[in-house]
CSV table of C-alpha atoms in Angstrom, one decimal:
chain,number,residue,atom,x,y,z
A,1,UNK,CA,-23.2,-2.4,142.3
A,2,UNK,CA,-22.9,-5.8,140.6
A,3,UNK,CA,-20.1,-6.2,138.0
A,4,UNK,CA,-21.3,-6.1,134.4
A,5,UNK,CA,-19.2,-8.2,132.0
A,6,UNK,CA,-18.9,-7.4,128.3
A,7,UNK,CA,-19.4,-11.0,127.3
A,8,UNK,CA,-20.6,-14.0,129.2
A,9,UNK,CA,-20.1,-17.4,127.8
A,10,UNK,CA,-22.3,-20.4,128.7
A,11,UNK,CA,-20.4,-23.7,128.3
A,12,UNK,CA,-16.8,-24.5,129.1
A,13,UNK,CA,-16.2,-27.2,126.5
A,14,UNK,CA,-13.4,-26.7,123.9
A,15,UNK,CA,-15.3,-24.1,121.9
A,16,UNK,CA,-16.3,-22.2,125.1
A,17,UNK,CA,-12.7,-22.2,126.3
A,18,UNK,CA,-11.5,-20.8,123.0
A,19,UNK,CA,-14.3,-18.2,122.9
A,20,UNK,CA,-13.1,-17.1,126.4
A,21,UNK,CA,-9.6,-16.6,125.1
A,22,UNK,CA,-10.5,-14.8,122.0
A,23,UNK,CA,-13.0,-12.5,123.8
A,24,UNK,CA,-10.1,-11.5,126.1
A,25,UNK,CA,-7.9,-10.9,123.2
A,26,UNK,CA,-10.5,-8.5,121.9
A,27,UNK,CA,-10.2,-6.6,125.2
A,28,UNK,CA,-13.6,-7.6,126.5
A,29,UNK,CA,-14.3,-8.4,130.1
A,30,UNK,CA,-15.3,-12.1,130.2
A,31,UNK,CA,-17.3,-14.4,132.4
A,32,UNK,CA,-17.4,-18.2,131.6
A,33,UNK,CA,-20.1,-20.3,133.2
A,34,UNK,CA,-20.6,-24.1,133.2
A,35,UNK,CA,-22.8,-26.5,135.1
A,36,UNK,CA,-20.1,-29.1,135.3
A,37,UNK,CA,-17.5,-29.0,138.2
A,38,UNK,CA,-14.6,-29.0,135.7
A,39,UNK,CA,-13.9,-27.5,132.3
A,40,UNK,CA,-13.8,-29.6,129.1
A,41,UNK,CA,-17.4,-30.6,128.5
A,42,UNK,CA,-17.9,-34.0,126.9
A,43,UNK,CA,-14.2,-34.3,126.1
A,44,UNK,CA,-13.3,-34.4,129.8
A,45,UNK,CA,-16.4,-36.1,131.1
A,46,UNK,CA,-16.8,-38.9,128.5
A,47,UNK,CA,-13.6,-39.6,126.6
A,48,UNK,CA,-10.5,-37.9,127.9
A,49,UNK,CA,-8.2,-40.4,126.3
A,50,UNK,CA,-9.9,-40.4,122.9
A,51,UNK,CA,-7.8,-39.0,120.1
A,52,UNK,CA,-9.1,-35.9,118.3
A,53,UNK,CA,-8.2,-35.6,114.7
A,54,UNK,CA,-10.0,-32.5,113.4
A,55,UNK,CA,-8.0,-29.7,115.1
A,56,UNK,CA,-5.6,-27.8,112.9
A,57,UNK,CA,-2.0,-28.2,113.8
A,58,UNK,CA,-2.4,-31.5,115.6
A,59,UNK,CA,-2.2,-34.7,113.5
A,60,UNK,CA,-3.9,-36.2,116.6
A,61,UNK,CA,-4.2,-35.1,120.2
A,62,UNK,CA,-5.9,-36.7,123.2
A,63,UNK,CA,-9.1,-35.0,124.3
A,64,UNK,CA,-7.9,-34.2,127.8
A,65,UNK,CA,-4.6,-32.8,126.5
A,66,UNK,CA,-6.5,-30.6,124.1
A,67,UNK,CA,-8.7,-29.4,127.0
A,68,UNK,CA,-5.7,-28.7,129.2
A,69,UNK,CA,-4.1,-26.5,126.5
A,70,UNK,CA,-7.3,-24.7,125.7
A,71,UNK,CA,-7.8,-24.0,129.4
A,72,UNK,CA,-4.3,-22.6,129.8
A,73,UNK,CA,-4.9,-20.4,126.8
A,74,UNK,CA,-8.3,-19.3,128.1
A,75,UNK,CA,-6.6,-18.1,131.3
A,76,UNK,CA,-4.4,-15.7,129.4
A,77,UNK,CA,-6.5,-12.6,130.1
A,78,UNK,CA,-7.7,-13.6,133.6
A,79,UNK,CA,-11.4,-14.2,132.9
A,80,UNK,CA,-13.9,-14.8,135.6
A,81,UNK,CA,-14.8,-18.6,135.6
A,82,UNK,CA,-17.8,-20.0,137.4
A,83,UNK,CA,-18.2,-23.8,137.5
A,84,UNK,CA,-20.9,-25.9,139.0
A,85,UNK,CA,-23.7,-23.4,138.2
A,86,UNK,CA,-26.5,-23.8,135.6
A,87,UNK,CA,-28.0,-20.7,134.0
A,88,UNK,CA,-31.8,-21.1,134.5
A,89,UNK,CA,-33.2,-17.8,133.3
A,90,UNK,CA,-32.0,-14.9,131.1
A,91,UNK,CA,-33.8,-11.6,131.6
A,92,UNK,CA,-33.3,-8.4,129.5
A,93,UNK,CA,-33.1,-5.5,131.9
A,94,UNK,CA,-32.8,-2.9,129.1
A,95,UNK,CA,-31.5,-2.6,125.6
A,96,UNK,CA,-27.9,-3.2,126.7
A,97,UNK,CA,-27.9,-5.4,129.8
A,98,UNK,CA,-29.0,-9.0,130.5
A,99,UNK,CA,-29.4,-10.6,133.9
A,100,UNK,CA,-28.5,-14.2,134.2
A,101,UNK,CA,-30.1,-16.2,137.0
A,102,UNK,CA,-28.2,-19.4,137.9
A,103,UNK,CA,-28.8,-22.1,140.4
A,104,UNK,CA,-26.7,-20.1,142.9
A,105,UNK,CA,-26.3,-16.5,141.8
A,106,UNK,CA,-27.3,-13.6,139.6
A,107,UNK,CA,-25.0,-12.0,137.0
A,108,UNK,CA,-25.1,-9.1,134.6
A,109,UNK,CA,-23.7,-9.1,131.1
A,110,UNK,CA,-23.9,-7.0,127.9
A,111,UNK,CA,-23.7,-9.9,125.5
A,112,UNK,CA,-24.2,-13.7,125.8
A,113,UNK,CA,-22.5,-16.4,123.8
A,114,UNK,CA,-23.9,-19.9,124.1
A,115,UNK,CA,-21.3,-22.6,123.6
A,116,UNK,CA,-23.1,-25.4,125.5
A,117,UNK,CA,-22.3,-28.2,123.1
A,118,UNK,CA,-25.2,-30.6,122.9
A,119,UNK,CA,-26.6,-29.4,126.2
A,120,UNK,CA,-27.2,-32.0,128.9
A,121,UNK,CA,-26.3,-35.5,127.6
A,122,UNK,CA,-27.1,-39.1,128.5
A,123,UNK,CA,-25.8,-42.2,126.8
A,124,UNK,CA,-28.2,-44.3,124.8
A,125,UNK,CA,-28.3,-47.6,126.7
A,126,UNK,CA,-28.0,-51.2,125.6
A,127,UNK,CA,-31.5,-52.6,125.5
A,128,UNK,CA,-30.9,-56.1,126.8
A,129,UNK,CA,-32.4,-57.7,129.8
A,130,UNK,CA,-30.5,-57.3,133.1
A,131,UNK,CA,-27.7,-55.2,131.5
A,132,UNK,CA,-28.2,-52.3,134.0
A,133,UNK,CA,-26.7,-54.5,136.8
A,134,UNK,CA,-23.4,-54.6,135.0
A,135,UNK,CA,-22.9,-50.9,134.5
A,136,UNK,CA,-19.9,-49.5,136.3
A,137,UNK,CA,-18.3,-53.0,136.3
A,138,UNK,CA,-17.5,-54.2,132.8
A,139,UNK,CA,-20.3,-52.7,130.8
A,140,UNK,CA,-19.2,-49.2,129.8
A,141,UNK,CA,-20.7,-46.3,127.9
A,142,UNK,CA,-17.5,-44.2,127.8
A,143,UNK,CA,-13.8,-44.7,128.6
A,144,UNK,CA,-11.8,-42.8,131.2
A,145,UNK,CA,-8.5,-44.8,131.0
A,146,UNK,CA,-7.4,-47.0,128.1
A,147,UNK,CA,-5.2,-49.0,130.4
A,148,UNK,CA,-8.2,-50.3,132.2
A,149,UNK,CA,-8.8,-52.6,129.2
A,150,UNK,CA,-5.2,-53.9,128.8
A,151,UNK,CA,-5.1,-57.6,127.9
A,152,UNK,CA,-9.0,-57.8,127.8
A,153,UNK,CA,-11.2,-59.4,125.3
A,154,UNK,CA,-13.2,-56.3,124.4
A,155,UNK,CA,-16.6,-56.1,122.6
A,156,UNK,CA,-17.5,-52.7,121.1
A,157,UNK,CA,-21.0,-52.0,119.9
A,158,UNK,CA,-21.8,-49.2,117.5
A,159,UNK,CA,-21.3,-47.8,114.0
A,160,UNK,CA,-20.2,-44.2,114.4
A,161,UNK,CA,-16.9,-42.4,114.9
A,162,UNK,CA,-16.7,-43.1,118.6
A,163,UNK,CA,-17.1,-46.9,118.1
A,164,UNK,CA,-14.4,-47.0,115.4
A,165,UNK,CA,-12.1,-44.6,117.2
A,166,UNK,CA,-12.2,-46.7,120.4
A,167,UNK,CA,-11.7,-49.9,118.5
A,168,UNK,CA,-8.5,-48.4,116.9
A,169,UNK,CA,-7.3,-47.0,120.2
A,170,UNK,CA,-7.8,-50.2,122.2
A,171,UNK,CA,-6.5,-52.6,119.5
A,172,UNK,CA,-2.8,-52.2,120.5
A,173,UNK,CA,-3.6,-52.7,124.3
A,174,UNK,CA,-6.4,-55.3,124.4
A,175,UNK,CA,-6.0,-59.0,124.0
A,176,UNK,CA,-8.7,-58.8,121.3
A,177,UNK,CA,-11.2,-56.2,120.0
A,178,UNK,CA,-14.5,-57.2,118.3
A,179,UNK,CA,-16.6,-54.4,116.8
A,180,UNK,CA,-20.3,-55.3,116.0
A,181,UNK,CA,-22.8,-53.1,114.3
A,182,UNK,CA,-26.4,-53.7,113.4
A,183,UNK,CA,-25.8,-52.4,109.8
A,184,UNK,CA,-23.3,-53.3,107.1
A,185,UNK,CA,-22.3,-49.7,106.7
A,186,UNK,CA,-20.5,-47.6,109.3
A,187,UNK,CA,-21.1,-43.8,109.8
A,188,UNK,CA,-17.4,-43.0,110.7
A,189,UNK,CA,-14.9,-41.0,108.7
A,190,UNK,CA,-13.5,-42.7,105.6
A,191,UNK,CA,-9.9,-42.5,106.8
A,192,UNK,CA,-10.8,-44.1,110.1
A,193,UNK,CA,-12.7,-46.9,108.3
A,194,UNK,CA,-9.6,-47.6,106.1
A,195,UNK,CA,-7.5,-47.8,109.2
A,196,UNK,CA,-10.0,-50.1,110.9
A,197,UNK,CA,-10.0,-52.5,108.0
A,198,UNK,CA,-6.2,-52.7,108.0
A,199,UNK,CA,-6.1,-53.4,111.8
A,200,UNK,CA,-6.6,-56.6,113.7
A,201,UNK,CA,-10.0,-55.6,115.0
A,202,UNK,CA,-12.6,-58.2,114.1
A,203,UNK,CA,-15.6,-56.6,112.4
A,204,UNK,CA,-19.0,-58.3,112.7
A,205,UNK,CA,-22.0,-57.0,110.8
A,206,UNK,CA,-25.0,-56.9,110.7
A,207,UNK,CA,-25.2,-58.2,114.3
A,208,UNK,CA,-26.4,-56.9,117.6
A,209,UNK,CA,-26.3,-58.1,121.3
A,210,UNK,CA,-29.2,-60.4,122.0
A,211,UNK,CA,-28.3,-61.7,125.5
A,212,UNK,CA,-25.6,-61.3,128.2
A,213,UNK,CA,-24.5,-63.8,130.7
A,214,UNK,CA,-22.5,-63.1,133.9
A,215,UNK,CA,-21.3,-64.4,137.1
A,216,UNK,CA,-21.7,-62.1,140.1
A,217,UNK,CA,-21.6,-58.5,138.9
A,218,UNK,CA,-19.5,-59.0,135.7
A,219,UNK,CA,-20.4,-60.1,132.2
A,220,UNK,CA,-18.6,-63.3,131.0
A,221,UNK,CA,-20.3,-64.0,127.7
A,222,UNK,CA,-22.4,-62.3,125.1
A,223,UNK,CA,-24.8,-63.8,122.6
A,224,UNK,CA,-24.8,-61.8,119.4
A,225,UNK,CA,-27.5,-62.4,116.7
A,226,UNK,CA,-27.8,-61.5,113.1
A,227,UNK,CA,-30.2,-58.6,112.7
A,228,UNK,CA,-32.3,-60.0,109.8
A,229,UNK,CA,-31.2,-63.6,110.0
A,230,UNK,CA,-30.9,-66.6,112.3
A,231,UNK,CA,-27.1,-66.7,112.8
A,232,UNK,CA,-25.8,-66.4,116.4
A,233,UNK,CA,-22.5,-66.5,118.1
A,234,UNK,CA,-21.4,-66.7,121.7
A,235,UNK,CA,-18.4,-64.5,122.6
A,236,UNK,CA,-16.2,-64.6,125.7
A,237,UNK,CA,-15.7,-61.0,126.9
A,238,UNK,CA,-13.9,-59.2,129.7
A,239,UNK,CA,-15.4,-55.8,128.8
A,240,UNK,CA,-18.3,-54.4,126.7
A,241,UNK,CA,-18.2,-50.8,125.4
A,242,UNK,CA,-21.5,-49.4,124.0
A,243,UNK,CA,-21.3,-46.4,121.6
A,244,UNK,CA,-24.8,-45.8,120.5
A,245,UNK,CA,-24.6,-42.0,120.8
A,246,UNK,CA,-26.2,-39.7,123.3
A,247,UNK,CA,-29.7,-38.3,124.1
A,248,UNK,CA,-29.3,-34.6,124.5
A,249,UNK,CA,-31.5,-32.0,126.2
A,250,UNK,CA,-31.2,-28.2,126.1
A,251,UNK,CA,-32.9,-27.9,129.5
A,252,UNK,CA,-33.7,-24.3,130.5
A,253,UNK,CA,-32.5,-22.9,127.2
A,254,UNK,CA,-35.8,-24.1,125.6
A,255,UNK,CA,-37.6,-21.4,127.6
A,256,UNK,CA,-35.5,-18.4,126.7
A,257,UNK,CA,-37.4,-17.5,123.5
A,258,UNK,CA,-34.6,-18.7,121.2
A,259,UNK,CA,-35.3,-20.1,117.8
A,260,UNK,CA,-34.7,-23.8,118.3
A,261,UNK,CA,-34.7,-26.4,115.6
A,262,UNK,CA,-34.1,-30.1,116.5
A,263,UNK,CA,-32.4,-29.4,119.7
A,264,UNK,CA,-30.1,-26.8,118.2
A,265,UNK,CA,-30.2,-23.0,118.2
A,266,UNK,CA,-30.6,-21.3,114.8
A,267,UNK,CA,-28.1,-18.6,114.0
A,268,UNK,CA,-27.3,-16.4,111.0
A,269,UNK,CA,-23.9,-15.8,109.4
A,270,UNK,CA,-22.9,-13.5,112.2
A,271,UNK,CA,-23.7,-16.2,114.8
A,272,UNK,CA,-26.6,-14.1,116.0
A,273,UNK,CA,-29.6,-15.8,117.4
A,274,UNK,CA,-33.1,-14.3,117.1
A,275,UNK,CA,-32.5,-12.3,120.3
A,276,UNK,CA,-30.2,-9.3,119.8
A,277,UNK,CA,-27.2,-9.6,122.1
A,278,UNK,CA,-27.3,-13.4,122.3
A,279,UNK,CA,-24.9,-15.4,120.0
A,280,UNK,CA,-24.0,-19.0,119.8
A,281,UNK,CA,-21.1,-21.1,118.6
A,282,UNK,CA,-20.1,-24.8,118.5
A,283,UNK,CA,-22.3,-27.9,118.3
A,284,UNK,CA,-25.3,-26.3,119.9
A,285,UNK,CA,-26.0,-23.9,117.0
A,286,UNK,CA,-27.1,-24.7,113.5
A,287,UNK,CA,-27.2,-23.1,110.1
A,288,UNK,CA,-27.4,-24.5,106.5
A,289,UNK,CA,-24.4,-26.5,105.5
A,290,UNK,CA,-22.8,-26.6,109.0
A,291,UNK,CA,-20.4,-29.5,109.8
A,292,UNK,CA,-20.4,-30.3,113.6
A,293,UNK,CA,-16.7,-30.3,114.2
A,294,UNK,CA,-14.5,-28.7,116.9
A,295,UNK,CA,-12.6,-26.9,114.2
A,296,UNK,CA,-15.8,-25.4,112.9
A,297,UNK,CA,-16.7,-24.2,116.4
A,298,UNK,CA,-13.4,-22.4,116.8
A,299,UNK,CA,-14.1,-20.3,113.7
A,300,UNK,CA,-17.7,-19.6,114.8
A,301,UNK,CA,-16.3,-18.4,118.2
A,302,UNK,CA,-14.3,-15.6,116.5
A,303,UNK,CA,-17.3,-14.5,114.5
A,304,UNK,CA,-19.5,-14.4,117.6
A,305,UNK,CA,-17.0,-12.5,119.7
A,306,UNK,CA,-16.3,-10.0,116.9
A,307,UNK,CA,-20.0,-9.3,116.5
A,308,UNK,CA,-20.5,-8.9,120.3
A,309,UNK,CA,-17.5,-6.5,120.3
A,310,UNK,CA,-19.2,-4.4,117.6
A,311,UNK,CA,-22.4,-4.3,119.7
A,312,UNK,CA,-20.4,-2.9,122.6
A,313,UNK,CA,-18.3,-0.6,120.4
A,314,UNK,CA,-19.7,0.1,116.9
A,315,UNK,CA,-16.4,1.6,115.9
A,316,UNK,CA,-14.4,-1.5,116.7
A,317,UNK,CA,-12.7,-3.3,113.8
A,318,UNK,CA,-13.9,-6.8,112.8
A,319,UNK,CA,-10.9,-8.1,110.9
A,320,UNK,CA,-8.0,-7.9,113.4
A,321,UNK,CA,-5.0,-10.2,113.3
A,322,UNK,CA,-3.8,-11.7,116.5
A,323,UNK,CA,-0.3,-10.2,116.1
A,324,UNK,CA,-1.8,-6.8,116.1
A,325,UNK,CA,-4.0,-7.6,119.1
A,326,UNK,CA,-1.2,-8.8,121.2
A,327,UNK,CA,0.9,-5.8,120.4
A,328,UNK,CA,-1.8,-3.6,121.9
A,329,UNK,CA,-3.0,-5.9,124.7
A,330,UNK,CA,-1.0,-6.4,127.9
A,331,UNK,CA,-1.1,-10.2,128.7
A,332,UNK,CA,-1.5,-10.7,132.4
């Protein structure tokens, strides 16, 4: 007989990790699955040293530090964790049980909570001739270690939160930081923009990279050009960081019969999808008025878990405080 879990969670990013913990706290048997070889999702894979500012209780915390604490918390109730496997198909065996078919195994669950972030992701590339040959050397689409840019002349391209955040994070370490954006207005948070304008980061708008020049496999200079004008400037650079966002793909999820809108899963106020027994939380789900923040995902996780708990046990309480839960639950 194969083990049947009460709740299976797809996606081991920050929201998936907290969902795992909270489901354990509600005394559900839990299975967490992720296609990546490590937990943490985009936080660990793309920007482990980036500061996160929208998590309650932390004025700021590095992404990897947040992941490490969430992972420790998730282990509290000894969930089953499967990494390096993608869920390809979901079959309903009867009104209560789903079968999950992954790239390696088959699993059974009573409820499914999808916390897969933005799904599979790929960085939007710099569209400049010959730039591909410099990737992995001094052309970067994400940052693993801030110290790699110490005493560098760094050029950052982009106008969103990531571009502004990396500019602020690197400014104390780098020899110089220049931020260029093809528009005059940035899309980052107001507080971050105020901090940016008060920093030593050189802001150049509306400009974009026109050409790059290198010796060997490294870029030495970049020609930037005014977007709707004729002005140009030649910059000496040690490193270029491109933050144009990511192209996302839900992959096999698209074929599960879920109500999908613009690469997101529609849910109601109970975090229910159009398929009974399947819920969603975090950036992958959408509803009217939703802000895509980690903090939002944490709240959605508790709603999804509580609704899944009710589906298993209709007599279960929805509004239960953590102090009461820990009094009744033995922590292993």
